[in-house]
């Protein structure tokens, strides 16, 4: 039996990842604020058990408690593989730094960085003695390397998430049954996040016209294609050999 925990599974890339992983030998733990009953019904029709957790990841203690609760219901000896995919994220707030509000900065840093860090920490602690192969995937972005005017918070959180991943990878490599961990950048995907970018107020984001053109020309990947490419990489034998991977470059 395999178990995958996916944050932000209610729509976009997270929902496509959950959909692609639904199988009778696979249990899923899905986290988001919205209900995920359609996803649960589809999984049930394919013989896949989904533990759907409605949780606001900006409340990090509650997110960790949800993970603890989910893993307490699992018999470790039945699992061959366990994977945590920290996928939930937001591009907002998008505006020049001098017009950002402190509360929205804090919320974005919590969702994009503190929550994946805390879930990674809890996952490693809770599964340390488990015989299953352990993998952790942090969904990052090309914005971790390329600076965009107006995206200072998003760029900074993704860059920090990548560096967190590099440090944890070094720690886990020293351990006999350590987890493999990587930050994976999926490329641009046709999800609500892109719709948010296209709907920004004029003047908030200089490169908005390029993103409008990418949508119009059909250059955005579908969430299904992006999920397939990610899963191919996550399931490969050399997953974690490089801690930060841009899937557009391989
Ligand atoms: N789309 C792109 O072009 C692109 C490119 C590079 C990287 N990425 C990365 O890919 C990941 C997924 O993005 P996406 O495009 O699929 O975004 P999306 O369509 O906006 O979906 C975001 C997901 O995160 C969940 N979420 C948001 N805030 C949350 C909160 N406070 N607590 C719990 N869950 C929350 C949402 O569920 P609820 O609203 O139900 O809570 C939703 O399931 C992100 O990390 C993003 O940075 C996306």
GROMACS .gro file of N, CA and C in nm, residues 40-202:
model
  489
   40UNK      N    1  -1.348   1.280  -0.350
   40UNK     CA    2  -1.364   1.158  -0.268
   40UNK      C    3  -1.452   1.055  -0.339
   41UNK      N    4  -1.559   1.104  -0.405
   41UNK     CA    5  -1.650   1.011  -0.475
   41UNK      C    6  -1.579   0.942  -0.592
   42UNK      N    7  -1.502   1.021  -0.669
   42UNK     CA    8  -1.429   0.961  -0.782
   42UNK      C    9  -1.328   0.858  -0.731
   43UNK      N   10  -1.262   0.892  -0.620
   43UNK     CA   11  -1.163   0.799  -0.564
   43UNK      C   12  -1.232   0.670  -0.519
   44UNK      N   13  -1.346   0.686  -0.453
   44UNK     CA   14  -1.418   0.568  -0.402
   44UNK      C   15  -1.457   0.476  -0.518
   45UNK      N   16  -1.499   0.539  -0.632
   45UNK     CA   17  -1.539   0.457  -0.748
   45UNK      C   18  -1.420   0.381  -0.806
   46UNK      N   19  -1.299   0.425  -0.774
   46UNK     CA   20  -1.179   0.354  -0.822
   46UNK      C   21  -1.113   0.271  -0.711
   47UNK      N   22  -1.185   0.255  -0.600
   47UNK     CA   23  -1.135   0.171  -0.490
   47UNK      C   24  -1.022   0.236  -0.412
   48UNK      N   25  -1.015   0.369  -0.417
   48UNK     CA   26  -0.906   0.441  -0.348
   48UNK      C   27  -0.964   0.516  -0.229
   49UNK      N   28  -0.902   0.500  -0.114
   49UNK     CA   29  -0.950   0.564   0.008
   49UNK      C   30  -0.889   0.704   0.020
   50UNK      N   31  -0.975   0.805   0.038
   50UNK     CA   32  -0.925   0.942   0.055
   50UNK      C   33  -0.967   0.996   0.191
   51UNK      N   34  -0.870   1.043   0.265
   51UNK     CA   35  -0.894   1.110   0.392
   51UNK      C   36  -0.887   1.260   0.361
   52UNK      N   37  -1.005   1.323   0.344
   52UNK     CA   38  -1.008   1.465   0.307
   52UNK      C   39  -1.013   1.551   0.432
   53UNK      N   40  -0.920   1.642   0.444
   53UNK     CA   41  -0.910   1.726   0.563
   53UNK      C   42  -0.932   1.871   0.524
   54UNK      N   43  -1.037   1.932   0.576
   54UNK     CA   44  -1.060   2.074   0.550
   54UNK      C   45  -0.982   2.153   0.653
   55UNK      N   46  -0.876   2.215   0.610
   55UNK     CA   47  -0.791   2.288   0.704
   55UNK      C   48  -0.732   2.410   0.635
   56UNK      N   49  -0.727   2.521   0.709
   56UNK     CA   50  -0.659   2.640   0.658
   56UNK      C   51  -0.512   2.629   0.695
   57UNK      N   52  -0.427   2.615   0.594
   57UNK     CA   53  -0.284   2.594   0.619
   57UNK      C   54  -0.218   2.718   0.678
   58UNK      N   55  -0.289   2.831   0.676
   58UNK     CA   56  -0.234   2.950   0.742
   58UNK      C   57  -0.239   2.933   0.893
   59UNK      N   58  -0.317   2.836   0.941
   59UNK     CA   59  -0.312   2.798   1.082
   59UNK      C   60  -0.222   2.674   1.090
   60UNK      N   61  -0.093   2.699   1.108
   60UNK     CA   62   0.006   2.592   1.093
   60UNK      C   63  -0.013   2.483   1.198
   61UNK      N   64  -0.049   2.520   1.321
   61UNK     CA   65  -0.068   2.418   1.426
   61UNK      C   66  -0.182   2.324   1.387
   62UNK      N   67  -0.288   2.381   1.331
   62UNK     CA   68  -0.402   2.297   1.290
   62UNK      C   69  -0.361   2.206   1.174
   63UNK      N   70  -0.281   2.257   1.084
   63UNK     CA   71  -0.235   2.177   0.969
   63UNK      C   72  -0.152   2.058   1.019
   64UNK      N   73  -0.062   2.085   1.114
   64UNK     CA   74   0.021   1.977   1.169
   64UNK      C   75  -0.066   1.878   1.246
   65UNK      N   76  -0.165   1.929   1.320
   65UNK     CA   77  -0.256   1.839   1.394
   65UNK      C   78  -0.333   1.750   1.296
   66UNK      N   79  -0.373   1.805   1.181
   66UNK     CA   80  -0.445   1.725   1.081
   66UNK      C   81  -0.355   1.615   1.027
   67UNK      N   82  -0.228   1.647   1.004
   67UNK     CA   83  -0.134   1.545   0.955
   67UNK      C   84  -0.114   1.437   1.061
   68UNK      N   85  -0.097   1.480   1.186
   68UNK     CA   86  -0.077   1.383   1.296
   68UNK      C   87  -0.197   1.289   1.305
   69UNK      N   88  -0.315   1.347   1.296
   69UNK     CA   89  -0.439   1.270   1.306
   69UNK      C   90  -0.449   1.168   1.192
   70UNK      N   91  -0.416   1.212   1.071
   70UNK     CA   92  -0.422   1.123   0.954
   70UNK      C   93  -0.323   1.008   0.968
   71UNK      N   94  -0.202   1.039   1.011
   71UNK     CA   95  -0.100   0.935   1.019
   71UNK      C   96  -0.125   0.840   1.136
   72UNK      N   97  -0.196   0.888   1.239
   72UNK     CA   98  -0.229   0.801   1.354
   72UNK      C   99  -0.323   0.689   1.310
   73UNK      N  100  -0.396   0.712   1.200
   73UNK     CA  101  -0.494   0.611   1.153
   73UNK      C  102  -0.430   0.508   1.060
   74UNK      N  103  -0.299   0.518   1.039
   74UNK     CA  104  -0.231   0.431   0.942
   74UNK      C  105  -0.147   0.326   1.016
   75UNK      N  106  -0.146   0.203   0.965
   75UNK     CA  107  -0.055   0.101   1.020
   75UNK      C  108   0.074   0.107   0.939
   76UNK      N  109   0.183   0.155   0.999
   76UNK     CA  110   0.307   0.177   0.921
   76UNK      C  111   0.356   0.052   0.850
   77UNK      N  112   0.334  -0.066   0.910
   77UNK     CA  113   0.390  -0.189   0.850
   77UNK      C  114   0.317  -0.228   0.721
   78UNK      N  115   0.200  -0.167   0.693
   78UNK     CA  116   0.128  -0.198   0.569
   78UNK      C  117   0.176  -0.112   0.451
   79UNK      N  118   0.260  -0.012   0.481
   79UNK     CA  119   0.300   0.084   0.376
   79UNK      C  120   0.436   0.051   0.316
   80UNK      N  121   0.443   0.055   0.183
   80UNK     CA  122   0.573   0.041   0.115
   80UNK      C  123   0.631   0.179   0.085
   81UNK      N  124   0.542   0.276   0.058
   81UNK     CA  125   0.589   0.411   0.024
   81UNK      C  126   0.498   0.513   0.088
   82UNK      N  127   0.558   0.621   0.134
   82UNK     CA  128   0.478   0.734   0.184
   82UNK      C  129   0.539   0.863   0.131
   83UNK      N  130   0.451   0.952   0.085
   83UNK     CA  131   0.499   1.074   0.018
   83UNK      C  132   0.416   1.194   0.066
   84UNK      N  133   0.485   1.302   0.095
   84UNK     CA  134   0.419   1.429   0.129
   84UNK      C  135   0.442   1.526   0.013
   85UNK      N  136   0.334   1.577  -0.043
   85UNK     CA  137   0.348   1.678  -0.151
   85UNK      C  138   0.295   1.812  -0.099
   86UNK      N  139   0.386   1.902  -0.070
   86UNK     CA  140   0.349   2.037  -0.027
   86UNK      C  141   0.322   2.120  -0.152
   87UNK      N  142   0.195   2.123  -0.191
   87UNK     CA  143   0.156   2.186  -0.318
   87UNK      C  144   0.083   2.319  -0.299
   88UNK      N  145   0.005   2.334  -0.192
   88UNK     CA  146  -0.078   2.455  -0.175
   88UNK      C  147   0.010   2.579  -0.179
   89UNK      N  148  -0.036   2.682  -0.246
   89UNK     CA  149   0.042   2.804  -0.252
   89UNK      C  150  -0.040   2.916  -0.311
   90UNK      N  151   0.012   3.037  -0.296
   90UNK     CA  152  -0.055   3.153  -0.354
   90UNK      C  153   0.048   3.249  -0.413
   91UNK      N  154   0.012   3.313  -0.524
   91UNK     CA  155   0.099   3.414  -0.583
   91UNK      C  156   0.072   3.550  -0.517
   92UNK      N  157  -0.039   3.564  -0.450
   92UNK     CA  158  -0.078   3.692  -0.390
   92UNK      C  159  -0.007   3.714  -0.255
   93UNK      N  160   0.018   3.836  -0.217
   93UNK     CA  161  -0.018   3.961  -0.282
   93UNK      C  162   0.078   3.997  -0.396
   94UNK      N  163   0.019   4.051  -0.505
   94UNK     CA  164   0.099   4.099  -0.619
   94UNK      C  165   0.083   4.251  -0.626
   95UNK      N  166   0.190   4.320  -0.598
   95UNK     CA  167   0.194   4.466  -0.599
   95UNK      C  168   0.338   4.509  -0.569
   96UNK      N  169   0.379   4.627  -0.607
   96UNK     CA  170   0.511   4.673  -0.565
   96UNK      C  171   0.523   4.671  -0.411
   97UNK      N  172   0.643   4.644  -0.361
   97UNK     CA  173   0.661   4.618  -0.217
   97UNK      C  174   0.611   4.732  -0.129
   98UNK      N  175   0.623   4.855  -0.175
   98UNK     CA  176   0.583   4.967  -0.087
   98UNK      C  177   0.432   4.974  -0.068
   99UNK      N  178   0.357   4.896  -0.147
   99UNK     CA  179   0.211   4.897  -0.132
   99UNK      C  180   0.157   4.767  -0.071
  100UNK      N  181   0.245   4.685  -0.019
  100UNK     CA  182   0.199   4.559   0.043
  100UNK      C  183   0.151   4.584   0.186
  101UNK      N  184   0.052   4.507   0.229
  101UNK     CA  185   0.003   4.517   0.367
  101UNK      C  186   0.069   4.408   0.450
  102UNK      N  187   0.099   4.440   0.576
  102UNK     CA  188   0.175   4.344   0.657
  102UNK      C  189   0.098   4.213   0.677
  103UNK      N  190  -0.033   4.220   0.692
  103UNK     CA  191  -0.110   4.097   0.716
  103UNK      C  192  -0.108   4.004   0.594
  104UNK      N  193  -0.113   4.065   0.474
  104UNK     CA  194  -0.113   3.979   0.355
  104UNK      C  195   0.026   3.921   0.328
  105UNK      N  196   0.129   3.993   0.367
  105UNK     CA  197   0.265   3.937   0.358
  105UNK      C  198   0.274   3.815   0.450
  106UNK      N  199   0.227   3.832   0.574
  106UNK     CA  200   0.238   3.723   0.673
  106UNK      C  201   0.158   3.601   0.628
  107UNK      N  202   0.039   3.624   0.571
  107UNK     CA  203  -0.044   3.510   0.528
  107UNK      C  204   0.024   3.433   0.416
  108UNK      N  205   0.084   3.506   0.322
  108UNK     CA  206   0.149   3.440   0.209
  108UNK      C  207   0.274   3.363   0.255
  109UNK      N  208   0.352   3.425   0.343
  109UNK     CA  209   0.472   3.356   0.394
  109UNK      C  210   0.431   3.231   0.471
  110UNK      N  211   0.321   3.239   0.544
  110UNK     CA  212   0.276   3.122   0.620
  110UNK      C  213   0.233   3.010   0.526
  111UNK      N  214   0.150   3.043   0.427
  111UNK     CA  215   0.100   2.939   0.335
  111UNK      C  216   0.213   2.880   0.250
  112UNK      N  217   0.296   2.968   0.193
  112UNK     CA  218   0.397   2.922   0.095
  112UNK      C  219   0.522   2.865   0.162
  113UNK      N  220   0.547   2.903   0.287
  113UNK     CA  221   0.675   2.863   0.347
  113UNK      C  222   0.660   2.797   0.485
  114UNK      N  223   0.594   2.864   0.580
  114UNK     CA  224   0.588   2.807   0.716
  114UNK      C  225   0.512   2.674   0.715
  115UNK      N  226   0.401   2.668   0.643
  115UNK     CA  227   0.321   2.544   0.643
  115UNK      C  228   0.400   2.427   0.583
  116UNK      N  229   0.460   2.441   0.463
  116UNK     CA  230   0.540   2.327   0.413
  116UNK      C  231   0.657   2.291   0.502
  117UNK      N  232   0.719   2.392   0.566
  117UNK     CA  233   0.830   2.361   0.657
  117UNK      C  234   0.779   2.281   0.777
  118UNK      N  235   0.669   2.326   0.836
  118UNK     CA  236   0.616   2.259   0.955
  118UNK      C  237   0.563   2.119   0.921
  119UNK      N  238   0.500   2.105   0.805
  119UNK     CA  239   0.449   1.972   0.765
  119UNK      C  240   0.565   1.878   0.735
  120UNK      N  241   0.670   1.930   0.674
  120UNK     CA  242   0.789   1.847   0.648
  120UNK      C  243   0.848   1.799   0.780
  121UNK      N  244   0.862   1.891   0.874
  121UNK     CA  245   0.919   1.857   1.004
  121UNK      C  246   0.834   1.750   1.073
  122UNK      N  247   0.704   1.771   1.076
  122UNK     CA  248   0.614   1.675   1.143
  122UNK      C  249   0.616   1.540   1.072
  123UNK      N  250   0.617   1.543   0.939
  123UNK     CA  251   0.620   1.419   0.859
  123UNK      C  252   0.746   1.339   0.893
  124UNK      N  253   0.860   1.406   0.898
  124UNK     CA  254   0.987   1.336   0.927
  124UNK      C  255   0.985   1.278   1.068
  125UNK      N  256   0.933   1.356   1.163
  125UNK     CA  257   0.928   1.310   1.303
  125UNK      C  258   0.834   1.190   1.317
  126UNK      N  259   0.715   1.203   1.257
  126UNK     CA  260   0.611   1.100   1.278
  126UNK      C  261   0.645   0.969   1.207
  127UNK      N  262   0.721   0.976   1.096
  127UNK     CA  263   0.746   0.855   1.017
  127UNK      C  264   0.889   0.803   1.036
  128UNK      N  265   0.964   0.859   1.130
  128UNK     CA  266   1.108   0.828   1.136
  128UNK      C  267   1.137   0.679   1.151
  129UNK      N  268   1.053   0.607   1.227
  129UNK     CA  269   1.081   0.464   1.244
  129UNK      C  270   1.006   0.374   1.145
  130UNK      N  271   0.937   0.435   1.050
  130UNK     CA  272   0.855   0.356   0.959
  130UNK      C  273   0.942   0.289   0.851
  131UNK      N  274   0.906   0.163   0.814
  131UNK     CA  275   0.988   0.096   0.714
  131UNK      C  276   0.966   0.147   0.571
  132UNK      N  277   0.858   0.219   0.546
  132UNK     CA  278   0.825   0.264   0.409
  132UNK      C  279   0.932   0.359   0.355
  133UNK      N  280   0.947   0.358   0.221
  133UNK     CA  281   1.030   0.460   0.154
  133UNK      C  282   0.961   0.594   0.170
  134UNK      N  283   1.037   0.698   0.205
  134UNK     CA  284   0.975   0.829   0.231
  134UNK      C  285   1.021   0.933   0.128
  135UNK      N  286   0.924   1.005   0.075
  135UNK     CA  287   0.956   1.112  -0.021
  135UNK      C  288   0.881   1.238   0.019
  136UNK      N  289   0.948   1.350   0.001
  136UNK     CA  290   0.884   1.480   0.025
  136UNK      C  291   0.905   1.566  -0.100
  137UNK      N  292   0.795   1.623  -0.148
  137UNK     CA  293   0.800   1.708  -0.268
  137UNK      C  294   0.751   1.847  -0.229
  138UNK      N  295   0.832   1.946  -0.252
  138UNK     CA  296   0.788   2.083  -0.233
  138UNK      C  297   0.767   2.144  -0.371
  139UNK      N  298   0.645   2.189  -0.397
  139UNK     CA  299   0.618   2.248  -0.529
  139UNK      C  300   0.669   2.392  -0.528
  140UNK      N  301   0.768   2.415  -0.614
  140UNK     CA  302   0.829   2.548  -0.620
  140UNK      C  303   0.794   2.613  -0.754
  141UNK      N  304   0.872   2.709  -0.794
  141UNK     CA  305   0.839   2.785  -0.915
  141UNK      C  306   0.968   2.842  -0.975
  142UNK      N  307   0.965   2.868  -1.105
  142UNK     CA  308   1.076   2.939  -1.170
  142UNK      C  309   1.098   3.074  -1.103
  143UNK      N  310   0.993   3.126  -1.036
  143UNK     CA  311   1.002   3.255  -0.967
  143UNK      C  312   1.098   3.251  -0.847
  144UNK      N  313   1.140   3.132  -0.807
  144UNK     CA  314   1.241   3.121  -0.700
  144UNK      C  315   1.376   3.172  -0.749
  145UNK      N  316   1.397   3.168  -0.883
  145UNK     CA  317   1.526   3.209  -0.939
  145UNK      C  318   1.516   3.339  -1.016
  146UNK      N  319   1.400   3.360  -1.080
  146UNK     CA  320   1.385   3.480  -1.163
  146UNK      C  321   1.306   3.585  -1.083
  147UNK      N  322   1.359   3.706  -1.075
  147UNK     CA  323   1.289   3.812  -1.003
  147UNK      C  324   1.182   3.874  -1.094
  148UNK      N  325   1.061   3.889  -1.041
  148UNK     CA  326   0.951   3.955  -1.113
  148UNK      C  327   0.910   4.078  -1.032
  149UNK      N  328   0.897   4.192  -1.098
  149UNK     CA  329   0.846   4.311  -1.028
  149UNK      C  330   0.702   4.285  -0.986
  150UNK      N  331   0.671   4.307  -0.860
  150UNK     CA  332   0.535   4.287  -0.809
  150UNK      C  333   0.518   4.152  -0.739
  151UNK      N  334   0.610   4.061  -0.763
  151UNK     CA  335   0.599   3.925  -0.704
  151UNK      C  336   0.700   3.904  -0.591
  152UNK      N  337   0.738   4.011  -0.521
  152UNK     CA  338   0.848   3.997  -0.425
  152UNK      C  339   0.819   3.890  -0.319
  153UNK      N  340   0.695   3.882  -0.272
  153UNK     CA  341   0.665   3.786  -0.165
  153UNK      C  342   0.667   3.644  -0.221
  154UNK      N  343   0.602   3.624  -0.334
  154UNK     CA  344   0.600   3.490  -0.396
  154UNK      C  345   0.741   3.443  -0.429
  155UNK      N  346   0.820   3.529  -0.495
  155UNK     CA  347   0.958   3.492  -0.533
  155UNK      C  348   1.039   3.457  -0.409
  156UNK      N  349   1.025   3.539  -0.304
  156UNK     CA  350   1.106   3.517  -0.183
  156UNK      C  351   1.065   3.388  -0.112
  157UNK      N  352   0.934   3.359  -0.107
  157UNK     CA  353   0.892   3.238  -0.035
  157UNK      C  354   0.936   3.113  -0.111
  158UNK      N  355   0.929   3.116  -0.243
  158UNK     CA  356   0.969   2.997  -0.320
  158UNK      C  357   1.121   2.978  -0.314
  159UNK      N  358   1.198   3.089  -0.315
  159UNK     CA  359   1.344   3.077  -0.302
  159UNK      C  360   1.379   3.018  -0.165
  160UNK      N  361   1.310   3.064  -0.062
  160UNK     CA  362   1.336   3.013   0.074
  160UNK      C  363   1.296   2.865   0.084
  161UNK      N  364   1.186   2.829   0.021
  161UNK     CA  365   1.142   2.688   0.024
  161UNK      C  366   1.248   2.599  -0.041
  162UNK      N  367   1.305   2.645  -0.150
  162UNK     CA  368   1.411   2.568  -0.217
  162UNK      C  369   1.531   2.549  -0.125
  163UNK      N  370   1.569   2.654  -0.054
  163UNK     CA  371   1.688   2.643   0.030
  163UNK      C  372   1.660   2.556   0.153
  164UNK      N  373   1.538   2.566   0.205
  164UNK     CA  374   1.497   2.474   0.313
  164UNK      C  375   1.512   2.330   0.264
  165UNK      N  376   1.467   2.305   0.143
  165UNK     CA  377   1.474   2.169   0.085
  165UNK      C  378   1.619   2.121   0.077
  166UNK      N  379   1.708   2.208   0.031
  166UNK     CA  380   1.851   2.169   0.021
  166UNK      C  381   1.906   2.129   0.158
  167UNK      N  382   1.873   2.205   0.261
  167UNK     CA  383   1.924   2.175   0.396
  167UNK      C  384   1.870   2.043   0.447
  168UNK      N  385   1.739   2.021   0.431
  168UNK     CA  386   1.678   1.896   0.480
  168UNK      C  387   1.734   1.777   0.403
  169UNK      N  388   1.758   1.796   0.273
  169UNK     CA  389   1.815   1.686   0.192
  169UNK      C  390   1.950   1.643   0.250
  170UNK      N  391   2.034   1.741   0.287
  170UNK     CA  392   2.165   1.708   0.346
  170UNK      C  393   2.148   1.629   0.475
  171UNK      N  394   2.052   1.672   0.559
  171UNK     CA  395   2.029   1.602   0.687
  171UNK      C  396   1.983   1.459   0.664
  172UNK      N  397   1.888   1.443   0.574
  172UNK     CA  398   1.828   1.311   0.554
  172UNK      C  399   1.925   1.213   0.487
  173UNK      N  400   2.018   1.267   0.405
  173UNK     CA  401   2.118   1.179   0.341
  173UNK      C  402   2.206   1.109   0.442
  174UNK      N  403   2.220   1.166   0.563
  174UNK     CA  404   2.307   1.106   0.666
  174UNK      C  405   2.238   0.989   0.735
  175UNK      N  406   2.108   0.977   0.719
  175UNK     CA  407   2.031   0.879   0.799
  175UNK      C  408   2.014   0.748   0.722
  176UNK      N  409   2.015   0.634   0.794
  176UNK     CA  410   2.002   0.505   0.726
  176UNK      C  411   1.870   0.489   0.649
  177UNK      N  412   1.760   0.538   0.705
  177UNK     CA  413   1.630   0.528   0.634
  177UNK      C  414   1.572   0.668   0.615
  178UNK      N  415   1.662   0.759   0.574
  178UNK     CA  416   1.619   0.898   0.560
  178UNK      C  417   1.521   0.917   0.444
  179UNK      N  418   1.449   1.026   0.450
  179UNK     CA  419   1.356   1.060   0.341
  179UNK      C  420   1.433   1.121   0.225
  180UNK      N  421   1.380   1.104   0.105
  180UNK     CA  422   1.433   1.177  -0.011
  180UNK      C  423   1.342   1.298  -0.032
  181UNK      N  424   1.402   1.410  -0.060
  181UNK     CA  425   1.324   1.535  -0.069
  181UNK      C  426   1.371   1.616  -0.188
  182UNK      N  427   1.276   1.679  -0.258
  182UNK     CA  428   1.312   1.769  -0.369
  182UNK      C  429   1.207   1.877  -0.385
  183UNK      N  430   1.254   1.993  -0.427
  183UNK     CA  431   1.166   2.103  -0.470
  183UNK      C  432   1.153   2.090  -0.621
  184UNK      N  433   1.032   2.082  -0.671
  184UNK     CA  434   1.009   2.065  -0.815
  184UNK      C  435   0.930   2.184  -0.869
  185UNK      N  436   0.982   2.247  -0.973
  185UNK     CA  437   0.911   2.358  -1.039
  185UNK      C  438   0.837   2.302  -1.160
  186UNK      N  439   0.704   2.313  -1.163
  186UNK     CA  440   0.627   2.245  -1.268
  186UNK      C  441   0.613   2.321  -1.399
  187UNK      N  442   0.657   2.447  -1.406
  187UNK     CA  443   0.628   2.528  -1.525
  187UNK      C  444   0.489   2.590  -1.515
  188UNK      N  445   0.451   2.667  -1.615
  188UNK     CA  446   0.324   2.741  -1.605
  188UNK      C  447   0.205   2.652  -1.639
  189UNK      N  448   0.104   2.659  -1.554
  189UNK     CA  449  -0.011   2.567  -1.563
  189UNK      C  450  -0.140   2.650  -1.565
  190UNK      N  451  -0.235   2.600  -1.642
  190UNK     CA  452  -0.363   2.671  -1.658
  190UNK      C  453  -0.455   2.644  -1.537
  191UNK      N  454  -0.428   2.716  -1.427
  191UNK     CA  455  -0.507   2.698  -1.305
  191UNK      C  456  -0.561   2.834  -1.260
  192UNK      N  457  -0.632   2.832  -1.147
  192UNK     CA  458  -0.684   2.959  -1.090
  192UNK      C  459  -0.572   3.058  -1.060
  193UNK      N  460  -0.452   3.005  -1.027
  193UNK     CA  461  -0.342   3.096  -0.997
  193UNK      C  462  -0.310   3.185  -1.117
  194UNK      N  463  -0.314   3.128  -1.237
  194UNK     CA  464  -0.290   3.206  -1.359
  194UNK      C  465  -0.406   3.303  -1.383
  195UNK      N  466  -0.528   3.261  -1.350
  195UNK     CA  467  -0.645   3.350  -1.367
  195UNK      C  468  -0.631   3.471  -1.274
  196UNK      N  469  -0.580   3.449  -1.155
  196UNK     CA  470  -0.558   3.559  -1.061
  196UNK      C  471  -0.459   3.660  -1.121
  197UNK      N  472  -0.353   3.608  -1.184
  197UNK     CA  473  -0.250   3.695  -1.244
  197UNK      C  474  -0.312   3.778  -1.358
  198UNK      N  475  -0.396   3.712  -1.440
  198UNK     CA  476  -0.455   3.783  -1.554
  198UNK      C  477  -0.556   3.888  -1.509
  199UNK      N  478  -0.613   3.869  -1.387
  199UNK     CA  479  -0.717   3.961  -1.339
  199UNK      C  480  -0.661   4.073  -1.250
  200UNK      N  481  -0.529   4.081  -1.237
  200UNK     CA  482  -0.470   4.184  -1.149
  200UNK      C  483  -0.503   4.325  -1.201
  201UNK      N  484  -0.507   4.420  -1.108
  201UNK     CA  485  -0.535   4.559  -1.147
  201UNK      C  486  -0.418   4.611  -1.230
  202UNK      N  487  -0.449   4.692  -1.334
  202UNK     CA  488  -0.341   4.748  -1.416
  202UNK      C  489  -0.241   4.823  -1.326
   0.00000   0.00000   0.00000
